[in-house]
Amino acid sequence: MLQFASTKIVTKAKPIETLAESAFLHLPLSAYHGHFAHPVVQAGDMVLKYQLIAKAGDPFSANVHAPVSGRVVGVQKFPDCGGGMTSMLVLQNDFAGACIDFPAIPSDDPPADTILDLLSAAGVIGAGGAQFPTALKYRAAGQHIQAFIINGTECEPYLTADYVLMRERTASLFEGIRLVNTFLQAKEVVIVIEDHNHELLTVFAPYLAQARYAGIRMQVVMEEYPQGSERQIVFAVTGREMAPPLHPSREGFVVSNAGTVVAAYHALAERLPVVNRIVTVSGDGLQQAGNYEVPIGTPVGYLLNQLGITPEHYTIVLGGPMMGRHVTDWASPVTKGSGGILVLPRDPVKRENCIGCSRCVEACPMRLMPLKYDEGWRRSNLAMLKNYQLPVCIECGACEYVCPSNVPLVASIKAGKLLLRKEG
Ligand code: SF4
Ligand code: SF4
């Protein structure tokens, strides 16, 4: 059983802080698997904070809004942390903070049949990392939803962004749940947290006692990586296994990250688009470790420099250490799905050959054979990758974490999936 609560102690105790804004923001036009938004502004245009600057090109992409006021520099390619290059809209901050005019918002709840449109308009996507458009997820779930599960487990080591969000923005979290459920009409609504965060029970108690939030209940689960993945959390709540071809959404379970629900609150109650996110900056012994709310598009290098960290001296990971991606270009931005930036020592990892110990097989929550993916990828053996069900892998990294030979399993898995996609 993989447990990482000890890595979170320092930043759990820290509040959400802000930093001086960057002069330039790099706003990704693609969120989910290469589906792009199309710019509706041109180089040289002046834009206001919250203004729509790129419109979703299809249901799998998401609207992009200006997190600050300023001048559009244009569209440029930047490294996407996945080893490729991706188009981003570059915005020069004028530091005026001028916002668009919002129309008066009715005090009533938005009608249920407008909820999905409001979420789409605000560019709300999964904040847990996958960045799947939230409106599409809720629409696909259909009408007979057994449970709406709010995922507050945040099982990756070091990350506490969701924890501090739930602790400090509790009212927004509960209102977001209530408003989303006016559309979902789930029979059961459950907020799931891990046992090492049990103090949240006290924080949530005044809300759970209100008639306004009747029907919402808490469930505390034992800490275990990767508890936060959709299938694992449905199993933890319901005891139902969701091994493929079963999928939670098709079985009546909707799982949303706590950060997604707070973003939904801002979209539904305030008509505010997603322009900021909270990231945990952490690493062993890192003095500047904390939780920072920054504009989307803030370059990682700028953020770290603000904290007095020279990124060149470290290994930098965007996301958690298990599922995050190494940052090799400091212009890479914080995205709507970035929960953390890890600052780790630059120890070269000695990679050795597989010794066939099968620890990776025992650690795999999806009951896969990870060692076969390294072999399959190295031999370009597509049949092997398919036969051992590579597409089912959730890229949780548990196999590589336990591997005594440091076989680069996750890199092989990602490369293998790319190979399969190319082959169609
Ligand atoms: S844990 Fe590592 S060494 Fe052991 S079987 Fe898996 S890949 Fe091979
Ligand atoms: S990364 Fe994939 S193969 Fe490895 S443990 Fe996670 S689900 Fe299993």
CSV table of N, CA, C and O in Angstrom, one decimal, residues 21-25 27 45-51 53 65-72 91-100 275 295:
chain,number,residue,atom,x,y,z
A,21,GLU,N,2.0,39.2,-10.1
A,21,GLU,CA,1.7,38.6,-11.4
A,21,GLU,C,2.9,38.7,-12.4
A,21,GLU,O,3.7,39.6,-12.4
A,22,SER,N,2.9,37.7,-13.3
A,22,SER,CA,3.9,37.7,-14.4
A,22,SER,C,3.6,38.8,-15.4
A,22,SER,O,2.4,39.1,-15.7
A,23,ALA,N,4.6,39.3,-16.1
A,23,ALA,CA,4.4,40.3,-17.2
A,23,ALA,C,3.9,39.6,-18.4
A,23,ALA,O,3.2,40.3,-19.2
A,24,PHE,N,4.1,38.3,-18.6
A,24,PHE,CA,3.6,37.6,-19.7
A,24,PHE,C,3.0,36.3,-19.3
A,24,PHE,O,3.5,35.6,-18.4
A,25,LEU,N,1.9,36.0,-19.9
A,25,LEU,CA,1.2,34.7,-19.6
A,25,LEU,C,1.1,33.9,-20.9
A,25,LEU,O,1.0,34.4,-22.0
A,27,LEU,N,-1.0,31.1,-22.5
A,27,LEU,CA,-2.3,30.4,-22.2
A,27,LEU,C,-2.5,29.2,-23.2
A,27,LEU,O,-2.6,29.5,-24.4
A,45,ASP,N,-4.3,43.3,-30.1
A,45,ASP,CA,-5.6,43.7,-29.4
A,45,ASP,C,-5.4,43.9,-27.9
A,45,ASP,O,-4.5,43.2,-27.3
A,46,MET,N,-6.1,44.8,-27.4
A,46,MET,CA,-6.1,45.0,-25.9
A,46,MET,C,-7.3,44.2,-25.3
A,46,MET,O,-8.4,44.3,-25.9
A,47,VAL,N,-7.1,43.5,-24.3
A,47,VAL,CA,-8.1,42.7,-23.7
A,47,VAL,C,-8.3,43.0,-22.2
A,47,VAL,O,-7.4,43.5,-21.6
A,48,LEU,N,-9.5,42.7,-21.7
A,48,LEU,CA,-9.8,42.9,-20.3
A,48,LEU,C,-9.8,41.6,-19.6
A,48,LEU,O,-10.0,40.5,-20.2
A,49,LYS,N,-9.6,41.7,-18.3
A,49,LYS,CA,-9.6,40.5,-17.5
A,49,LYS,C,-10.9,39.8,-17.6
A,49,LYS,O,-12.0,40.5,-17.6
A,50,TYR,N,-11.0,38.5,-17.7
A,50,TYR,CA,-12.2,37.6,-17.9
A,50,TYR,C,-12.7,37.6,-19.3
A,50,TYR,O,-13.7,37.0,-19.6
A,51,GLN,N,-12.1,38.4,-20.2
A,51,GLN,CA,-12.6,38.4,-21.6
A,51,GLN,C,-12.3,37.1,-22.3
A,51,GLN,O,-11.2,36.5,-22.1
A,53,ILE,N,-10.9,34.9,-25.0
A,53,ILE,CA,-9.9,35.2,-26.0
A,53,ILE,C,-9.7,34.0,-26.9
A,53,ILE,O,-9.1,34.2,-28.0
A,65,HIS,N,-10.0,32.3,-21.3
A,65,HIS,CA,-10.3,33.7,-20.9
A,65,HIS,C,-9.0,34.4,-20.4
A,65,HIS,O,-8.1,33.7,-19.9
A,66,ALA,N,-9.0,35.7,-20.5
A,66,ALA,CA,-7.8,36.4,-20.1
A,66,ALA,C,-7.8,36.5,-18.6
A,66,ALA,O,-8.7,37.0,-18.0
A,67,PRO,N,-6.7,36.0,-18.0
A,67,PRO,CA,-6.6,36.1,-16.5
A,67,PRO,C,-6.2,37.5,-16.0
A,67,PRO,O,-6.3,37.8,-14.8
A,68,VAL,N,-5.7,38.3,-16.9
A,68,VAL,CA,-5.3,39.7,-16.6
A,68,VAL,C,-5.7,40.6,-17.8
A,68,VAL,O,-6.0,40.1,-18.9
A,69,SER,N,-5.7,41.9,-17.6
A,69,SER,CA,-5.9,42.8,-18.7
A,69,SER,C,-4.5,43.0,-19.4
A,69,SER,O,-3.5,42.9,-18.7
A,70,GLY,N,-4.5,43.3,-20.7
A,70,GLY,CA,-3.3,43.6,-21.3
A,70,GLY,C,-3.4,43.5,-22.8
A,70,GLY,O,-4.5,43.6,-23.4
A,71,ARG,N,-2.2,43.2,-23.4
A,71,ARG,CA,-2.1,43.2,-24.9
A,71,ARG,C,-1.8,41.8,-25.4
A,71,ARG,O,-1.0,41.1,-24.8
A,72,VAL,N,-2.5,41.4,-26.5
A,72,VAL,CA,-2.3,40.1,-27.1
A,72,VAL,C,-1.0,40.2,-27.9
A,72,VAL,O,-0.9,41.0,-28.8
A,91,LEU,N,0.0,36.6,-23.7
A,91,LEU,CA,-0.7,37.9,-23.3
A,91,LEU,C,0.3,38.7,-22.5
A,91,LEU,O,0.9,38.1,-21.5
A,92,GLN,N,0.4,39.9,-22.8
A,92,GLN,CA,1.3,40.8,-22.0
A,92,GLN,C,0.5,41.6,-21.0
A,92,GLN,O,-0.4,42.3,-21.4
A,93,ASN,N,0.8,41.4,-19.8
A,93,ASN,CA,0.0,42.0,-18.7
A,93,ASN,C,0.3,43.5,-18.6
A,93,ASN,O,1.4,44.0,-18.7
A,94,ASP,N,-0.8,44.3,-18.6
A,94,ASP,CA,-0.6,45.8,-18.4
A,94,ASP,C,-0.8,46.2,-16.9
A,94,ASP,O,-0.7,47.4,-16.6
A,95,PHE,N,-1.0,45.2,-16.1
A,95,PHE,CA,-1.1,45.4,-14.6
A,95,PHE,C,-2.2,46.4,-14.2
A,95,PHE,O,-2.2,46.9,-13.1
A,96,ALA,N,-3.1,46.7,-15.2
A,96,ALA,CA,-4.2,47.7,-14.8
A,96,ALA,C,-5.3,46.9,-14.1
A,96,ALA,O,-6.1,47.6,-13.4
A,97,GLY,N,-5.4,45.6,-14.3
A,97,GLY,CA,-6.5,44.9,-13.7
A,97,GLY,C,-7.9,45.2,-14.1
A,97,GLY,O,-8.9,45.0,-13.4
A,98,ALA,N,-8.0,45.8,-15.3
A,98,ALA,CA,-9.4,46.2,-15.8
A,98,ALA,C,-10.2,45.0,-16.2
A,98,ALA,O,-9.7,44.1,-17.0
A,99,CYS,N,-11.4,44.9,-15.7
A,99,CYS,CA,-12.2,43.7,-16.0
A,99,CYS,C,-13.4,44.0,-17.0
A,99,CYS,O,-13.7,45.2,-17.1
A,100,ILE,N,-13.9,43.0,-17.6
A,100,ILE,CA,-15.1,43.2,-18.4
A,100,ILE,C,-16.3,43.6,-17.5
A,100,ILE,O,-16.3,43.3,-16.3
A,275,VAL,N,-9.8,31.5,-14.5
A,275,VAL,CA,-8.6,32.2,-14.9
A,275,VAL,C,-7.5,32.0,-13.9
A,275,VAL,O,-6.4,32.5,-14.2
A,295,PRO,N,-2.5,33.2,-11.8
A,295,PRO,CA,-3.2,33.2,-13.0
A,295,PRO,C,-2.8,32.0,-13.9
A,295,PRO,O,-1.6,31.6,-13.9
